[in-house]
Short mmCIF file of C-alpha atoms and ligand atoms in Angstrom, two decimals:
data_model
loop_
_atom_site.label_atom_id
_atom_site.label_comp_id
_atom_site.label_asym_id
_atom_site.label_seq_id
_atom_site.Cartn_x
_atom_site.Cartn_y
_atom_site.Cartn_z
CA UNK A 1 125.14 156.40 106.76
CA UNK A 2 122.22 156.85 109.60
CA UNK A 3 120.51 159.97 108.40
CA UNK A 4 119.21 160.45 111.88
CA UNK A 5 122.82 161.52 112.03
CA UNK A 6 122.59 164.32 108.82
CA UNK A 7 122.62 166.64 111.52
CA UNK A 8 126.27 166.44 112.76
CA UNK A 9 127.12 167.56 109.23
CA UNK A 10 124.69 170.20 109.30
CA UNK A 11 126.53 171.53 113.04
CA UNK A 12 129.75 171.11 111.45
CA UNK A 13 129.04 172.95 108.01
CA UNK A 14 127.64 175.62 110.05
CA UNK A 15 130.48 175.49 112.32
CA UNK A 16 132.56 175.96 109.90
CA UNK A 17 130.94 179.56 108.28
CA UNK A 18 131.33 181.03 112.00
CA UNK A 19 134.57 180.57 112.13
CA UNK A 20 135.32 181.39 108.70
CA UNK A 21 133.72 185.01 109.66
CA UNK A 22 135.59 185.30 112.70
CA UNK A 23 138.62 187.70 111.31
CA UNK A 24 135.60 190.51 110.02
CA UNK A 25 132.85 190.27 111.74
CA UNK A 26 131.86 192.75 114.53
CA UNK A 27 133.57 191.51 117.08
CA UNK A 28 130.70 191.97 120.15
CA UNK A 29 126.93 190.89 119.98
CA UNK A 30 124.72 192.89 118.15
CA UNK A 31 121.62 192.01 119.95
CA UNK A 32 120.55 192.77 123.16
CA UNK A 33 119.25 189.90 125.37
CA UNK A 34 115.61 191.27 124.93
CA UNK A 35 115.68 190.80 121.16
CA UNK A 36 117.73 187.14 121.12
CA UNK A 37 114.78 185.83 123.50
CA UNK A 38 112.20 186.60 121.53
CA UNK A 39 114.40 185.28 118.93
CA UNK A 40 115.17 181.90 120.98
CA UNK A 41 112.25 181.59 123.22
CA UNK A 42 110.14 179.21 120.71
CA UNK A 43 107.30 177.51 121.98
CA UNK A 44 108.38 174.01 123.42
CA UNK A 45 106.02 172.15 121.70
CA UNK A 46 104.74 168.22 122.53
CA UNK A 47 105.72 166.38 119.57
CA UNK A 48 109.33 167.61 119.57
CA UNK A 49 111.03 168.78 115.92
CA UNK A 50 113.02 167.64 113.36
CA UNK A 51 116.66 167.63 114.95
CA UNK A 52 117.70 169.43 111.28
CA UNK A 53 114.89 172.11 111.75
CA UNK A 54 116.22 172.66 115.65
CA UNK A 55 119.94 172.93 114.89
CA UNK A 56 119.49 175.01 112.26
CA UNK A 57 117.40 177.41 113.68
CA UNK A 58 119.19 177.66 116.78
CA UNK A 59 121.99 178.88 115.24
CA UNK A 60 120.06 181.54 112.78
CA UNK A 61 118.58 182.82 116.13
CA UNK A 62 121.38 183.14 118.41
CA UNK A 63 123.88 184.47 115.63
CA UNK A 64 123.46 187.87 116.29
CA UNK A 65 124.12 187.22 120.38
CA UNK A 66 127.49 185.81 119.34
CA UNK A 67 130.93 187.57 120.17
CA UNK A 68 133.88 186.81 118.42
CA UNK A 69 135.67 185.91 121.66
CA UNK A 70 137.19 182.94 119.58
CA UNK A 71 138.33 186.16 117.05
CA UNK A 72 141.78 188.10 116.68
CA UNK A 73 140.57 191.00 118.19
CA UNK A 74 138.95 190.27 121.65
CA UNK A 75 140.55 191.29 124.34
CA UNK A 76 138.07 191.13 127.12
CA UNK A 77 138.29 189.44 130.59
CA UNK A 78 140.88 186.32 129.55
CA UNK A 79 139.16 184.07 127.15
CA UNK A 80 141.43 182.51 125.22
CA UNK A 81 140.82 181.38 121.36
CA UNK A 82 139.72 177.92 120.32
CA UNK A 83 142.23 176.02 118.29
CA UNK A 84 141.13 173.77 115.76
CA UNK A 85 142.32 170.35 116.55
CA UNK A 86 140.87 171.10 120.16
CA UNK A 87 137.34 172.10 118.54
CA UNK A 88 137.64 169.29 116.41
CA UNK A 89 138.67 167.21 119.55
CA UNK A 90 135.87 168.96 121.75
CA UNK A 91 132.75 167.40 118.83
CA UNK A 92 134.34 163.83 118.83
CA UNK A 93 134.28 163.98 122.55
CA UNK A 94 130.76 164.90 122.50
CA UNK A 95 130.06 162.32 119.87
CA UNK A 96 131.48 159.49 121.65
CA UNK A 97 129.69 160.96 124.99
CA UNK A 98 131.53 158.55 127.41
CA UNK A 99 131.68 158.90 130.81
CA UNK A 100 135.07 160.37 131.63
CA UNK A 101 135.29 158.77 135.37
CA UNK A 102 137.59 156.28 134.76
CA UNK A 103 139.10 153.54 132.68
CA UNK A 104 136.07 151.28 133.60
CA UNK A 105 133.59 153.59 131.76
CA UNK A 106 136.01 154.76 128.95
CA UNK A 107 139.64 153.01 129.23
CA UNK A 108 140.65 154.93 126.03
CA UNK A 109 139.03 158.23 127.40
CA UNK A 110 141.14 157.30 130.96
CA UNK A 111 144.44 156.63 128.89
CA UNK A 112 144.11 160.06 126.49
CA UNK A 113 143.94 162.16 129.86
CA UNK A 114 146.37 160.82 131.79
CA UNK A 115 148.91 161.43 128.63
CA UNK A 116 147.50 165.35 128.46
CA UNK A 117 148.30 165.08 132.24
CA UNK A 118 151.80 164.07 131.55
CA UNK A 119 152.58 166.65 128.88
CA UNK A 120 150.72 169.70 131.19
CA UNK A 121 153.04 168.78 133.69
CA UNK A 122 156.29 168.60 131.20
CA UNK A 123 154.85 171.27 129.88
CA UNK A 124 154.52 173.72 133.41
CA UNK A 125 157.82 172.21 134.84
CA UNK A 126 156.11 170.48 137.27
CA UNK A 127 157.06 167.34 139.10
CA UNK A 128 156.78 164.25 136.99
CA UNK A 129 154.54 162.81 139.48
CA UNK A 130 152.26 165.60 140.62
CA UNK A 131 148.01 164.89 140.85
CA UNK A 132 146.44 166.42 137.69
CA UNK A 133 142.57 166.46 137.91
CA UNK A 134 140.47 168.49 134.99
CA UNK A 135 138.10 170.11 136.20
CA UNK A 136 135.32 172.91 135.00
CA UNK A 137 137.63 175.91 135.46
CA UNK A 138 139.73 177.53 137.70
CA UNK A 139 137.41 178.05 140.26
CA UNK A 140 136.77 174.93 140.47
CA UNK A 141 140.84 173.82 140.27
CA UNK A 142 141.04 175.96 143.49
CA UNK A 143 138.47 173.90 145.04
CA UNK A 144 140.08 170.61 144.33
CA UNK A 145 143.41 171.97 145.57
CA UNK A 146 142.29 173.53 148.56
CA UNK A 147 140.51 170.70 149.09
CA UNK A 148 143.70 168.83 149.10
CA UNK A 149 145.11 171.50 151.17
CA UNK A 150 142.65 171.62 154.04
CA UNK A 151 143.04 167.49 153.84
CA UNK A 152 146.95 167.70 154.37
CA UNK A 153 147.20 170.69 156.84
CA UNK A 154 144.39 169.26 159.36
CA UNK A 155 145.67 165.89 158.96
CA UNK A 156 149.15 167.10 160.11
CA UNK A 157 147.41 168.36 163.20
CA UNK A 158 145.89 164.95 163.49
CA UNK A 159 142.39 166.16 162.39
CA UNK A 160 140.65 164.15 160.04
CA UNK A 161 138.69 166.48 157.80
CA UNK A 162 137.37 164.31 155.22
CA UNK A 163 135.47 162.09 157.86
CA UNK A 164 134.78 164.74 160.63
CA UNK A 165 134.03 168.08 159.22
CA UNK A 166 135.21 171.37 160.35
CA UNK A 167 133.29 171.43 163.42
CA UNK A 168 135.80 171.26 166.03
CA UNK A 169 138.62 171.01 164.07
CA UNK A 170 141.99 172.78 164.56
CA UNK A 171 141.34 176.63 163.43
CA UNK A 172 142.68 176.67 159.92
CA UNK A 173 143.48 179.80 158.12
CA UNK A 174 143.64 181.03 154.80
CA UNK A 175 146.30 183.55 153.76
CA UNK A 176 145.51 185.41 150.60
CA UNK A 177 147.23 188.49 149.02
CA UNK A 178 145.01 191.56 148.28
CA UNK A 179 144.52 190.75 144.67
CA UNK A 180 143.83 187.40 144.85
CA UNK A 181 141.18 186.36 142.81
CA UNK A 182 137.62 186.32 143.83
CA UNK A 183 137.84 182.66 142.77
CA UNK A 184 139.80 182.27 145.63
CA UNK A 185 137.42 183.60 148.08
CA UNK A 186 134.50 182.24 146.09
CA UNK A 187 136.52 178.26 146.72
CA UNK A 188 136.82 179.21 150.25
CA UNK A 189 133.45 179.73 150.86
CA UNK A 190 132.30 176.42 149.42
CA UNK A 191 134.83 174.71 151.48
CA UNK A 192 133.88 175.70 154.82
CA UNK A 193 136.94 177.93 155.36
CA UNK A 194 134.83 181.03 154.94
CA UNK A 195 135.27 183.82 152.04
CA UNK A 196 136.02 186.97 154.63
CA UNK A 197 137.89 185.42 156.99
CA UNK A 198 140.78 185.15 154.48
CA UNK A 199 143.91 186.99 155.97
CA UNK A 200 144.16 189.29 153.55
CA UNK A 201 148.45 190.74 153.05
CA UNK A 202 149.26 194.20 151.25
CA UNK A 203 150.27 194.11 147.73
CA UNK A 204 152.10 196.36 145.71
CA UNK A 205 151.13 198.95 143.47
CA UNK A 206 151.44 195.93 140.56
CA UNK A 207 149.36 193.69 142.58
CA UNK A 208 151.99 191.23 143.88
CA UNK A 209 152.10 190.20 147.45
CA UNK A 210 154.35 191.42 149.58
CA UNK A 211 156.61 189.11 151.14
CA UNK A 212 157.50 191.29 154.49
CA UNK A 213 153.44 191.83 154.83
CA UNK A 214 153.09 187.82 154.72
CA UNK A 215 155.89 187.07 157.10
CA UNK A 216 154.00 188.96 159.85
CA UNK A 217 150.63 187.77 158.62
CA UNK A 218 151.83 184.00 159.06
CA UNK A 219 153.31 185.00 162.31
CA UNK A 220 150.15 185.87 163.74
CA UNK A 221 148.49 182.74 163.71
CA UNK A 222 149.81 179.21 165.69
CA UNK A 223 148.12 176.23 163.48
CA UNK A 224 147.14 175.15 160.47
CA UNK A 225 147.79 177.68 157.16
CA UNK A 226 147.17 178.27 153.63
CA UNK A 227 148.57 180.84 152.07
CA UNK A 228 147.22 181.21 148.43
CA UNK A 229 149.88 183.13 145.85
CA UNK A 230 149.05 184.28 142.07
CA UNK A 231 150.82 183.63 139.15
CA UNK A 232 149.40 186.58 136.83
CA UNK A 233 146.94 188.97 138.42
CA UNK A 234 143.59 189.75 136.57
CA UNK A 235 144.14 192.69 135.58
CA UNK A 236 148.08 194.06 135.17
CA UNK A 237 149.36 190.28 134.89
CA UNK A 238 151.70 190.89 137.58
CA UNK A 239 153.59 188.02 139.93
CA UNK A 240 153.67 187.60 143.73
CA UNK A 241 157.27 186.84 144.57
CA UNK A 242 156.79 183.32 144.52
CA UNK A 243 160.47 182.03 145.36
CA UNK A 244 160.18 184.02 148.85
CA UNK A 245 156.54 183.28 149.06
CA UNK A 246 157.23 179.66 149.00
CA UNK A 247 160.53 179.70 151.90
CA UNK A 248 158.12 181.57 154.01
CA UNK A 249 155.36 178.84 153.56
CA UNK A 250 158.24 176.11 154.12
CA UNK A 251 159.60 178.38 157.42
CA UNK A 252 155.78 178.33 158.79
CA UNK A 253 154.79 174.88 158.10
CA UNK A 254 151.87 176.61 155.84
CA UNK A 255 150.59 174.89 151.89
CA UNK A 256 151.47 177.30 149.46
CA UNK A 257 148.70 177.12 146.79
CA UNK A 258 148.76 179.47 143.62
CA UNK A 259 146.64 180.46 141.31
CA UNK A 260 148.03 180.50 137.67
CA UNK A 261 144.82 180.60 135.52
CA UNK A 262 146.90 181.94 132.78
CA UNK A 263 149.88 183.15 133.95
CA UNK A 264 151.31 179.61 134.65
CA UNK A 265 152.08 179.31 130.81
CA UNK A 266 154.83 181.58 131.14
CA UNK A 267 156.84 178.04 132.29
CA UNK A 268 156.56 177.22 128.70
CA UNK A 269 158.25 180.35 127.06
CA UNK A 270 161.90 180.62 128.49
CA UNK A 271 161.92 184.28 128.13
CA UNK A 272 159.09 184.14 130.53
CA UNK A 273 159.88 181.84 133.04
CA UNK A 274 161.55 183.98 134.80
CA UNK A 275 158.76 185.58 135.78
CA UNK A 276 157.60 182.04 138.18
CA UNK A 277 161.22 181.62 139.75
CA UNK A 278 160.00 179.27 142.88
CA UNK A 279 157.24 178.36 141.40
CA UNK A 280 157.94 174.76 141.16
CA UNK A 281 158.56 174.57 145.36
CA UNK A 282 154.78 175.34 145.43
CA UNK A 283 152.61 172.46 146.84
CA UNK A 284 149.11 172.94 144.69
CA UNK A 285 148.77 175.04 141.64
CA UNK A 286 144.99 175.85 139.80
CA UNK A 287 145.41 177.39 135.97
CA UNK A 288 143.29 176.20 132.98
CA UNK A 289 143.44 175.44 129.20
CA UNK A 290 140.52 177.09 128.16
CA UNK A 291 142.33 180.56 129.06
CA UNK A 292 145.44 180.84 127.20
CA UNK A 293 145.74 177.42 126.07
CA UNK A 294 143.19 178.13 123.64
CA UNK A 295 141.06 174.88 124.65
CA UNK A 296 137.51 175.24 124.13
CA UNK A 297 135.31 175.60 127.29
CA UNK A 298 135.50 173.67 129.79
CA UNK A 299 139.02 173.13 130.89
CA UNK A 300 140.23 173.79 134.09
CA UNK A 301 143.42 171.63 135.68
CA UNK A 302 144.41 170.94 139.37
CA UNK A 303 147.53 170.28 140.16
CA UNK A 304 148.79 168.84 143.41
CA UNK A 305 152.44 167.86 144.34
CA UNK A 306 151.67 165.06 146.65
CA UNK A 307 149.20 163.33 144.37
CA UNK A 308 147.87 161.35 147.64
CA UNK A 309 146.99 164.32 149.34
CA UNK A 310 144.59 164.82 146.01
CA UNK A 311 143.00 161.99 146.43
CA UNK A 312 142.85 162.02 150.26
CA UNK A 313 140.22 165.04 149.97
CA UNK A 314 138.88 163.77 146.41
CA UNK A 315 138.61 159.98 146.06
CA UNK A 316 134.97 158.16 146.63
CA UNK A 317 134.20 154.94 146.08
CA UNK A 318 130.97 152.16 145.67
CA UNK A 319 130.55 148.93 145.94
CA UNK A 320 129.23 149.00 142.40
CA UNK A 321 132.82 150.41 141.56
CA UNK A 322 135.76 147.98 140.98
CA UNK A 323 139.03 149.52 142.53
CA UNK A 324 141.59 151.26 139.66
CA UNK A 325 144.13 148.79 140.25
CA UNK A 326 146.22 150.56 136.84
CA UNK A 327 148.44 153.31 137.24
CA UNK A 328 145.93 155.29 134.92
CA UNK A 329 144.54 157.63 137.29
CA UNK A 330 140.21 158.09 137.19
CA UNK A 331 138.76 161.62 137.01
CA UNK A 332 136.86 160.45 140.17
CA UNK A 333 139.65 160.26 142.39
CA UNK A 334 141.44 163.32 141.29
CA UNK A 335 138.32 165.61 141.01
CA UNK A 336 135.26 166.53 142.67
CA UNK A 337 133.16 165.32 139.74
CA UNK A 338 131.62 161.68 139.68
CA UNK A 339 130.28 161.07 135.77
CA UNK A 340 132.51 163.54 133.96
CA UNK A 341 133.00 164.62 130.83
CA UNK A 342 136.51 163.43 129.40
CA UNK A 343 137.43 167.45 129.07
CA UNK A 344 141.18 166.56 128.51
CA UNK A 345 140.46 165.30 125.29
CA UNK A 346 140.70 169.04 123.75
CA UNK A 347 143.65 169.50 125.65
CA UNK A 348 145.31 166.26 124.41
CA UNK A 349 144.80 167.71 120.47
CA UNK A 350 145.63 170.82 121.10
CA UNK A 351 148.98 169.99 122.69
CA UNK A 352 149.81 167.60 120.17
CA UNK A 353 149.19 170.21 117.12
CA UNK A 354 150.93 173.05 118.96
CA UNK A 355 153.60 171.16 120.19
CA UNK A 356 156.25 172.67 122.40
CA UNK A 357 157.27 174.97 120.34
CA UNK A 358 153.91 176.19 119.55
CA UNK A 359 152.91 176.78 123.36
CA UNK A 360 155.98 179.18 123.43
CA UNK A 361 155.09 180.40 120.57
CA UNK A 362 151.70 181.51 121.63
CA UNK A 363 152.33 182.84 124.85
CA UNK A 364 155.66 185.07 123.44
CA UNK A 365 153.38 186.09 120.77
CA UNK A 366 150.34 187.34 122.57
CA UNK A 367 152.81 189.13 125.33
CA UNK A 368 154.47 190.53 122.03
CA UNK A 369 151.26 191.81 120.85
CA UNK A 370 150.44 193.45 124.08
CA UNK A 371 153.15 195.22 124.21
CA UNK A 372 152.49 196.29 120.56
CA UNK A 373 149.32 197.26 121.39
CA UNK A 374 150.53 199.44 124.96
CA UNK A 375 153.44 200.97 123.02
CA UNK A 376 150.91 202.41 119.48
CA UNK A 377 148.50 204.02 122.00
CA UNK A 378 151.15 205.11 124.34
CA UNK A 379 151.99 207.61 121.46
CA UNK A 380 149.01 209.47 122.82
CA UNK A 381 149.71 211.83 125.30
CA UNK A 382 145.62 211.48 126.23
CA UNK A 383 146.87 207.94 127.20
CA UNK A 384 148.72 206.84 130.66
CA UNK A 385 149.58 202.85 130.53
CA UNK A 386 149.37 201.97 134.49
CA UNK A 387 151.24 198.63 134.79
CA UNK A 388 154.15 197.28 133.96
CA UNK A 389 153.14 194.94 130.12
CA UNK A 390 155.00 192.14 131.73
CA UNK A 391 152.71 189.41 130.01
CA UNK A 392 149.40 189.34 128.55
CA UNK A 393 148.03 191.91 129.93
CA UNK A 394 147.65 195.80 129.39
CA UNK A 395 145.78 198.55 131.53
CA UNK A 396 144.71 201.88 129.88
CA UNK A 397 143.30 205.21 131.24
CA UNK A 398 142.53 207.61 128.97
CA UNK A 399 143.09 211.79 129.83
CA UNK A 400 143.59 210.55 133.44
CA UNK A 401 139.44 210.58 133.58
CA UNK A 402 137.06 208.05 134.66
CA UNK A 403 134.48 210.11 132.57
CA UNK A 404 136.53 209.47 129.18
CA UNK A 405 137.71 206.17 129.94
CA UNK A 406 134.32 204.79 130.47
CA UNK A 407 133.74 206.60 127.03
CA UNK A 408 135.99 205.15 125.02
CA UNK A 409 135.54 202.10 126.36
CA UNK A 410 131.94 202.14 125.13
CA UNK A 411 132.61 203.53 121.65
CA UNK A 412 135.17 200.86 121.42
CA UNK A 413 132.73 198.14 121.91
CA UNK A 414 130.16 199.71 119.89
CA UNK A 415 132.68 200.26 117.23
CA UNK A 416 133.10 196.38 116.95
CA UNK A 417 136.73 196.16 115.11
CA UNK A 418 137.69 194.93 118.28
CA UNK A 419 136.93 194.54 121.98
CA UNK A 420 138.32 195.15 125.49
CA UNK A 421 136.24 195.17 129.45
CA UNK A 422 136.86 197.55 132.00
CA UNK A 423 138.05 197.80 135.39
CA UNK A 424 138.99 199.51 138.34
CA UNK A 425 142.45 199.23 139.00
CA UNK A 426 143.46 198.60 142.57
CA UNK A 427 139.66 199.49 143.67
CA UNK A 428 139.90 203.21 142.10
CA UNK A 429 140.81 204.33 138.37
CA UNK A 430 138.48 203.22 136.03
CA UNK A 431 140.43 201.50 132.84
CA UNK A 432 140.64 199.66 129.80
CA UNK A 433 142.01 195.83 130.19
CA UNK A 434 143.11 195.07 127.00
CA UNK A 435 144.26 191.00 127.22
CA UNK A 436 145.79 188.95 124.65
CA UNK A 437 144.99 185.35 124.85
CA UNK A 438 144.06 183.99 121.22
CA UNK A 439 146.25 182.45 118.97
CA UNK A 440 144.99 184.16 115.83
CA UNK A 441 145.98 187.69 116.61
CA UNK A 442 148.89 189.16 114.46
CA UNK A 443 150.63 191.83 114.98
CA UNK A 444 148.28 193.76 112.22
CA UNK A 445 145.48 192.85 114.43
CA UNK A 446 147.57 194.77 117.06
CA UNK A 447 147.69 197.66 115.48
CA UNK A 448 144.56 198.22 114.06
CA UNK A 449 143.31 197.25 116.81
CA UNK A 450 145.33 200.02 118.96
CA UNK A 451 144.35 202.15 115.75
CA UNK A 452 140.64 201.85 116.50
CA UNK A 453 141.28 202.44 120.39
CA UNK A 454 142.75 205.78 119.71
CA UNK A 455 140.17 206.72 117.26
CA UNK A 456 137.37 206.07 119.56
CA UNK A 457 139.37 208.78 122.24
CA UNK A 458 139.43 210.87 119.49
CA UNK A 459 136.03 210.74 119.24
CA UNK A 460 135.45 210.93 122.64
CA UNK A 461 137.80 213.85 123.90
CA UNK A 462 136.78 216.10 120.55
CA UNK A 463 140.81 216.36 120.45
C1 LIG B 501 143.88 184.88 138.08
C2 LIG B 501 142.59 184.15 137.87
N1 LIG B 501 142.23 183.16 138.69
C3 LIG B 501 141.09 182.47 138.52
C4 LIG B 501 140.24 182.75 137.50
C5 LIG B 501 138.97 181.95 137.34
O1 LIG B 501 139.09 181.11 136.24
P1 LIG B 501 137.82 180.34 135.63
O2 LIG B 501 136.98 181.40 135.02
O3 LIG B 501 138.40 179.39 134.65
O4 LIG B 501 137.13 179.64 136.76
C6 LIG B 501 140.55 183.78 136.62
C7 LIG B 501 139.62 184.15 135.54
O5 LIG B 501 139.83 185.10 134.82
C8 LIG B 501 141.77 184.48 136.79
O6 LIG B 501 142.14 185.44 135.94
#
């Protein structure tokens, strides 16, 4: 063995103790950022250092900025857990370090993510031969599938986008519902179709879209459209009503696009399904694997129904590069990435451990916890749960204050047995999000984790 190479097995060893301490340790950072630079900020020096000296020492430095987001008990933002075959996955893919463009730079890398791209698609219900591109994130999954949309709307109204800009163009407009996303916004900006322009349409008091709003909305305009639905909204994990979402796209000639960053799972649980009824009508949908799929970072997947409309917007070419003449699709023609890193890897091992079963069985399980957890601190008459738990996802205020929300809230993360962000729901009340996306919470995590919640209100109230 190369000992230049001792140093993987020093990574992996230490690897292996952080996620052995996952389950008990306090589960946010216990440094500040001032402390963990003066920690990390070593002098760079000129002769470099021993690779041993710098792995090791990078991870006695940063430890204390860690958070357990990986844990049983984090339920900030939507993170997601990291299973171990996709960790596992994630270091050989680092190891081999090939250039995930296509089968000419890696043919095995090529084949392993166009068979993840198959099973995604079995997986979400979608058609057999739909565009799949992996990409960064969601954000950037909305990019590439707006992308596709702006491509296939302007080049129905005989614009060609790709080779003439914007400038000129037919007006194009984007159709959004009030609680889209920012990423939405945010992938209109980069494309040229401008962030506040967006039409935005009413929602409910769930967040979900209402259809009657959009009908007028895409009556007002005479041209190109994208309307861009949600599949699970950031904070109460509610639906738009995609079935009548997508027959209004279909009666207007518009692209329905929607965003599923996590809630698009639910088309692997049949209890959930439900929840997506039209889904599958859609023409582009963005949702990711490092979210509930419990991939590591970075995994984000674009999906497009007319896989040539993908590559219309996506494809480049050189004469350096030979043409894919296989029907394994390249990373460069389905993304907007050029040397890539072969980020379906992960998802390939974690599918293949969890199986079908064990993607239902992670998404039931974390909407089962959630509804634990909403239903122990419910018992509470300090505490008022404001959406409907019909996913992932729970909302808390605490003696209808923003005051003692905010309060426990902090106590909570201080506290460290487990942890949850804030919000403001619908632009006012301050809450709790509490989100279950890890596949090692149990349902004894749930409840001491709701036990720890109500504890710090305690505290907080005096009550
Ligand atoms: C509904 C929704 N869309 C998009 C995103 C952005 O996803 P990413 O952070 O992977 O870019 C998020 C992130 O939380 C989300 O919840």
């Amino acid at each position: 063995m190369d000992p230049r190479y001792d140093v993987l097995t020093d990574a992996a060893r230490l690897a292996r103790e952080f996620v052995d301490g996952l389950a008990e340790r306090h589960v946010g950072a216990t440094a500040g950022v001032g402390e963990l630079r003066e920690r990390l900020a070593r002098p760079l020096t000129d002769a470099g250092e021993d690779p041993r000296t710098v792995i090791a020492e990078l991870a006695a430095d940063v430890e204390p900025g860690l958070v357990a987001s990986t844990g049983p008990r984090y339920f900030g933002f939507v993170v997601g857990g990291a299973l171990p075959a996709a960790v596992a996955a994630d270091w050989l893919t680092s190891a081999w370090d090939q250039n995930g463009g296509g089968a000419i730079t890696s043919p095995g890398l090529a084949v392993v993510e166009a068979v993840a791209a198959g099973w995604v698609r079995e997986l979400l219900g979608l058609p057999a031969d739909c565009g799949v591109g992996f990409v960064t994130g969601c954000q950037m999954a909305h990019v590439t599938c707006l992308a596709a949309a702006r491509h296939a709307v302007l080049a129905d109204a005989g614009w060609n986008v790709e080779a003439d800009g914007l400038q000129g163009a037919p007006p194009l407009r984007v159709v959004a519902g009030a609680n889209a996303h920012i990423t939405i916004a945010r992938a209109c900006r980069i494309l040229g179709l401008g962030a506040d322009t967006v039409r935005i349409v009413p929602a409910d008091a769930q967040g979900r879209m209402l259809p009657v709003e959009l009908a007028a909305a895409l009556g007002e305009h005479d041209g190109p459209q994208i309307v861009c639905a949600q599949a699970g909204e950031v904070n109460s994990g509610a639906f738009d009503p995609l079935a009548e979402i997508v027959d209004l796209c279909r009666a207007h000639g518009a692209w329905c696009h929607v965003d599923g960053a996590f809630g698009l799972w639910a088309a692997a649980s049949p209890a959930r399904r439900h929840l997506l009824a039209g889904y599958e009508q859609a023409d582009s949908w963005a949702t990711d694997g490092h979210k509930w799929l419990n991939v590591p970072y970075d995994c984000g997947i674009a999906l497009v129904a007319d896989a040539a409309r993908q590559r219309g917007a996506m494809a480049s070419t050189a004469d350096y590069i030979p043409a894919n003449d296989s029907d394994v699709p390249w990373g460069v023609e389905s993304t907007p990435e050029f040397s890539r890193r072969a980020r379906a890897v992960p998802l390939y091992a974690a599918l293949r451990a969890l199986g079908r079963d064990g993607v239902r069985d992670l998404v039931d399980g974390c909407c089962a916890h959630a509804e634990r957890i909403a239903a122990r601190l419910a018992t509470d008459e300090d505490v008022e749960i404001l959406n409907d738990v019909v996913l992932n996802q729970v909302l808390v205020r605490f003696a209808g204050s923003d005051e003692v929300t905010d309060g426990v809230l902090d106590r909570v993360q201080r506290d460290g047995t487990c942890w949850a962000s804030g919000s403001r729901w619908q632009g006012g009340a301050t809450v709790m999000r509490i989100s279950v996306s890890g596949w090692q919470t149990t349902a004894a995590d749930a409840d001491r984790s709701a036990d720890a919640i109500l504890a710090a209100l305690r505290a907080t109230t005096g009550r």
